Amino acid sequence: MFSTRIGLLGFLAAVQIIISFADVDASNATVTIEPAGRTNSSATFLHVGVERFDRHYDQVQWYDGYVSNFGLGASSQIKGKYFGLVTAPADEYGGAGGTGMYASAYPNFSYSLRLNATVPIDYFGLFGTAMGREDALTFYNNGEEVFKFTGLDLEALFERRGFNTHTMTKPEHFGNPSWFDSDGLKSNDWQAYVFINFYFTAPYDEVKFEQTRGNGFESDNHTVGSFTKLGVTQ
């Protein structure tokens, strides 16, 4: 809709699995992906909140100071503020469930979330949509980088698990699960729509969302909390 779609990760086999990711800086975080079609985490939490960006439904919005209580109300123990955020109405590129709004790094190329929580935070999750290898998430604590995860990391993860990233076979995780073309097939079926979990062993208080080549790094359902159990694994 509002950016040029560029390249993506490799193609998954058509399977519904959750893949444990311990290959990238496992001392600070473990990353998993949810089964195809899921737009929320299956983890168990002591504290958790979700930002769905559904304040406006009719047009693109720009924010520099978007305050979130992650759906927990004014007395929320988990709060944050987004800087440089753009939100857009659901379309083929984003919007969990095909409704509401979603977050994007286009056209600003990046935005950030700074947390202010009164409970320990060791989890972040998001429903990444139309994901490209140019997308990147960087986590910080007190200004120091804690962990970085990119579309290339996700592509490498798929390849290490034996998937051929150059095949034209369309996998379950590819294509918008809530948006369909006139032929009844999932829209944008050459890019990944996947919920990604980040389980931390080191604290973080800021997340930077970046894209470098015109992709929007679209996402939704930003989830922040303290987990007690990882989600379902196979």
Short mmCIF file of C-alpha atoms in Angstrom, two decimals:
data_model
loop_
_atom_site.label_atom_id
_atom_site.label_comp_id
_atom_site.label_asym_id
_atom_site.label_seq_id
_atom_site.Cartn_x
_atom_site.Cartn_y
_atom_site.Cartn_z
CA MET A 1 0.00 0.00 0.00
CA PHE A 2 2.43 2.65 1.05
CA SER A 3 5.88 1.34 0.29
CA THR A 4 7.74 -0.53 -2.40
CA ARG A 5 7.92 -4.18 -1.46
CA ILE A 6 11.46 -5.48 -1.59
CA GLY A 7 12.90 -8.94 -1.27
CA LEU A 8 12.29 -11.35 1.55
CA LEU A 9 13.51 -14.07 3.67
CA GLY A 10 13.40 -17.51 2.24
CA PHE A 11 10.48 -19.74 1.82
CA LEU A 12 9.32 -22.11 4.58
CA ALA A 13 7.89 -25.56 3.99
CA ALA A 14 4.16 -25.70 4.57
CA VAL A 15 4.29 -26.75 8.18
CA GLN A 16 2.91 -25.36 11.41
CA ILE A 17 5.74 -25.39 13.89
CA ILE A 18 7.32 -23.21 16.50
CA ILE A 19 11.05 -23.00 15.98
CA SER A 20 13.42 -22.35 18.85
CA PHE A 21 16.10 -19.85 17.95
CA ALA A 22 19.17 -20.10 20.14
CA ASP A 23 21.77 -19.45 17.45
CA VAL A 24 21.97 -15.65 17.78
CA ASP A 25 23.39 -14.28 21.04
CA ALA A 26 21.68 -16.95 23.10
CA SER A 27 23.32 -15.55 26.24
CA ASN A 28 20.91 -12.61 26.11
CA ALA A 29 17.79 -13.91 24.34
CA THR A 30 16.05 -16.90 22.84
CA VAL A 31 13.85 -16.27 19.81
CA THR A 32 10.97 -18.45 18.66
CA ILE A 33 8.29 -18.14 16.01
CA GLU A 34 4.69 -19.16 16.46
CA PRO A 35 2.83 -21.57 14.16
CA ALA A 36 1.55 -20.09 10.90
CA GLY A 37 -1.57 -17.98 11.28
CA ARG A 38 -1.04 -17.04 14.91
CA THR A 39 -0.99 -13.29 15.62
CA ASN A 40 -0.33 -13.48 19.38
CA SER A 41 2.09 -15.28 21.69
CA SER A 42 1.35 -18.70 23.16
CA ALA A 43 3.71 -18.05 26.08
CA THR A 44 2.55 -17.89 29.72
CA PHE A 45 3.09 -14.62 31.58
CA LEU A 46 3.17 -13.18 35.08
CA HIS A 47 2.61 -9.68 33.65
CA VAL A 48 1.80 -8.87 30.03
CA GLY A 49 0.30 -6.11 27.89
CA VAL A 50 -0.37 -5.73 24.17
CA GLU A 51 -0.33 -2.57 22.03
CA ARG A 52 -2.65 -3.00 19.04
CA PHE A 53 -2.42 0.57 17.63
CA ASP A 54 -6.17 0.75 17.10
CA ARG A 55 -6.80 4.41 17.96
CA HIS A 56 -7.70 5.42 14.39
CA TYR A 57 -9.17 3.30 11.63
CA ASP A 58 -9.42 5.55 8.60
CA GLN A 59 -6.06 7.06 7.69
CA VAL A 60 -2.29 6.99 8.13
CA GLN A 61 -1.18 8.64 11.38
CA TRP A 62 2.23 10.04 12.39
CA TYR A 63 3.29 10.16 16.04
CA ASP A 64 6.30 11.44 17.92
CA GLY A 65 5.33 10.59 21.46
CA TYR A 66 2.65 7.89 21.18
CA VAL A 67 2.01 6.86 24.80
CA SER A 68 0.99 3.25 25.41
CA ASN A 69 -0.24 1.42 28.48
CA PHE A 70 -0.34 -1.78 26.41
CA GLY A 71 -4.05 -2.23 26.86
CA LEU A 72 -3.86 -2.37 30.66
CA GLY A 73 -5.49 0.96 31.54
CA ALA A 74 -4.26 4.06 33.34
CA SER A 75 -2.93 2.07 36.30
CA SER A 76 -0.83 -0.19 34.04
CA GLN A 77 2.49 -1.39 35.45
CA ILE A 78 3.80 -1.55 31.87
CA LYS A 79 3.94 1.73 29.98
CA GLY A 80 5.96 3.06 27.09
CA LYS A 81 6.30 5.80 24.53
CA TYR A 82 6.87 5.43 20.79
CA PHE A 83 8.92 8.02 18.92
CA GLY A 84 8.72 8.47 15.13
CA LEU A 85 5.88 5.94 14.84
CA VAL A 86 3.62 5.70 11.79
CA THR A 87 0.36 3.70 11.90
CA ALA A 88 -1.80 2.72 8.95
CA PRO A 89 -5.16 1.00 8.41
CA ALA A 90 -5.11 -2.76 7.84
CA ASP A 91 -4.29 -3.82 4.29
CA GLU A 92 -2.40 -6.62 2.57
CA TYR A 93 0.83 -5.59 4.29
CA GLY A 94 -0.31 -5.51 7.91
CA GLY A 95 -3.03 -5.45 10.54
CA ALA A 96 -3.59 -8.51 12.74
CA GLY A 97 -6.90 -10.14 11.89
CA GLY A 98 -7.30 -7.87 8.86
CA THR A 99 -8.74 -5.02 10.96
CA GLY A 100 -7.63 -1.96 12.90
CA MET A 101 -4.23 -0.32 12.49
CA TYR A 102 -0.63 -1.51 12.37
CA ALA A 103 2.79 0.03 13.05
CA SER A 104 5.29 0.88 10.34
CA ALA A 105 8.78 2.28 9.93
CA TYR A 106 7.84 3.87 6.58
CA PRO A 107 8.64 6.57 5.52
CA ASN A 108 10.81 7.46 8.54
CA PHE A 109 13.01 4.34 8.17
CA SER A 110 12.98 3.81 11.95
CA TYR A 111 11.07 4.40 15.15
CA SER A 112 11.64 3.47 18.77
CA LEU A 113 9.81 2.32 21.88
CA ARG A 114 11.05 3.37 25.31
CA LEU A 115 9.59 1.45 28.23
CA ASN A 116 8.70 2.65 31.70
CA ALA A 117 7.65 -0.37 33.74
CA THR A 118 7.29 -0.95 37.48
CA VAL A 119 7.60 -4.73 37.07
CA PRO A 120 10.54 -6.71 35.64
CA ILE A 121 10.38 -7.02 31.84
CA ASP A 122 12.05 -9.98 30.12
CA TYR A 123 9.85 -10.55 27.07
CA PHE A 124 8.97 -8.83 23.81
CA GLY A 125 6.86 -10.15 20.97
CA LEU A 126 5.33 -8.84 17.77
CA PHE A 127 3.34 -10.00 14.78
CA GLY A 128 5.76 -9.21 11.97
CA THR A 129 4.00 -8.74 8.64
CA ALA A 130 5.35 -8.55 5.08
CA MET A 131 8.78 -9.04 6.61
CA GLY A 132 11.92 -8.41 4.58
CA ARG A 133 15.59 -9.08 5.10
CA GLU A 134 16.10 -5.30 5.47
CA ASP A 135 14.02 -5.21 8.67
CA ALA A 136 15.83 -5.07 12.03
CA LEU A 137 15.01 -4.98 15.72
CA THR A 138 17.61 -3.73 18.20
CA PHE A 139 17.11 -3.93 21.97
CA TYR A 140 18.89 -1.63 24.43
CA ASN A 141 19.25 -1.26 28.17
CA ASN A 142 20.37 2.13 29.51
CA GLY A 143 21.57 3.00 26.01
CA GLU A 144 23.69 -0.14 25.59
CA GLU A 145 22.82 -2.67 22.90
CA VAL A 146 21.56 -5.96 24.36
CA PHE A 147 20.40 -7.90 21.32
CA LYS A 148 19.81 -7.44 17.58
CA PHE A 149 17.67 -9.50 15.25
CA THR A 150 17.26 -8.93 11.51
CA GLY A 151 15.40 -10.40 8.58
CA LEU A 152 18.67 -12.02 7.57
CA ASP A 153 18.81 -13.77 10.95
CA LEU A 154 15.33 -15.11 10.35
CA GLU A 155 16.27 -16.24 6.85
CA ALA A 156 19.38 -17.98 8.20
CA LEU A 157 17.31 -19.66 10.86
CA PHE A 158 14.98 -21.11 8.25
CA GLU A 159 17.92 -22.31 6.16
CA ARG A 160 19.64 -23.97 9.14
CA ARG A 161 16.45 -25.91 9.71
CA GLY A 162 16.69 -27.31 6.19
CA PHE A 163 14.35 -25.03 4.26
CA ASN A 164 15.32 -23.98 0.74
CA THR A 165 15.09 -20.19 0.64
CA HIS A 166 15.15 -20.15 -3.17
CA THR A 167 12.24 -22.47 -3.87
CA MET A 168 8.97 -21.05 -5.19
CA THR A 169 6.91 -23.40 -3.01
CA LYS A 170 4.54 -21.22 -1.01
CA PRO A 171 4.70 -22.06 2.74
CA GLU A 172 2.11 -21.62 5.45
CA HIS A 173 3.86 -18.61 7.03
CA PHE A 174 3.89 -16.70 3.75
CA GLY A 175 1.06 -14.47 2.64
CA ASN A 176 -1.32 -12.43 4.77
CA PRO A 177 -3.53 -14.91 6.67
CA SER A 178 -6.34 -12.34 6.95
CA TRP A 179 -6.23 -10.64 3.53
CA PHE A 180 -7.08 -12.39 0.28
CA ASP A 181 -6.80 -11.57 -3.42
CA SER A 182 -9.72 -11.85 -5.82
CA ASP A 183 -8.65 -15.41 -6.64
CA GLY A 184 -9.10 -16.40 -2.99
CA LEU A 185 -5.37 -16.81 -2.30
CA LYS A 186 -3.54 -15.05 0.51
CA SER A 187 -2.29 -11.61 -0.49
CA ASN A 188 1.41 -10.84 -0.75
CA ASP A 189 2.30 -14.52 -0.55
CA TRP A 190 6.03 -13.96 -1.17
CA GLN A 191 6.61 -12.39 2.25
CA ALA A 192 6.41 -13.76 5.80
CA TYR A 193 3.65 -13.07 8.33
CA VAL A 194 4.87 -14.48 11.62
CA PHE A 195 4.61 -13.83 15.34
CA ILE A 196 8.10 -13.66 16.85
CA ASN A 197 8.85 -14.17 20.56
CA PHE A 198 11.95 -12.75 22.29
CA TYR A 199 12.68 -14.29 25.69
CA PHE A 200 15.43 -12.35 27.47
CA THR A 201 17.97 -13.30 30.10
CA ALA A 202 19.24 -9.70 30.16
CA PRO A 203 17.06 -6.62 30.85
CA TYR A 204 16.01 -4.20 28.12
CA ASP A 205 14.19 -0.87 28.22
CA GLU A 206 14.17 0.28 24.60
CA VAL A 207 13.44 -1.24 21.19
CA LYS A 208 14.40 0.27 17.84
CA PHE A 209 12.54 -0.80 14.69
CA GLU A 210 14.43 -0.18 11.45
CA GLN A 211 14.14 -0.75 7.72
CA THR A 212 16.74 0.26 5.18
CA ARG A 213 15.46 -0.08 1.61
CA GLY A 214 11.92 1.23 1.42
CA ASN A 215 10.19 -1.65 3.17
CA GLY A 216 7.84 -0.55 5.91
CA PHE A 217 8.79 -3.14 8.57
CA GLU A 218 5.10 -3.50 9.29
CA SER A 219 4.07 -5.11 12.58
CA ASP A 220 1.23 -5.37 15.08
CA ASN A 221 0.37 -6.67 18.54
CA HIS A 222 3.53 -5.46 20.27
CA THR A 223 3.63 -7.54 23.45
CA VAL A 224 5.65 -6.64 26.54
CA GLY A 225 5.83 -8.58 29.80
CA SER A 226 7.51 -11.04 32.11
CA PHE A 227 7.13 -14.66 31.06
CA THR A 228 6.89 -17.78 33.20
CA LYS A 229 6.83 -20.37 30.41
CA LEU A 230 7.80 -20.41 26.75
CA GLY A 231 5.08 -21.01 24.22
CA VAL A 232 4.24 -24.35 22.62
CA THR A 233 7.22 -26.06 20.96
CA GLN A 234 7.55 -29.04 18.64
#
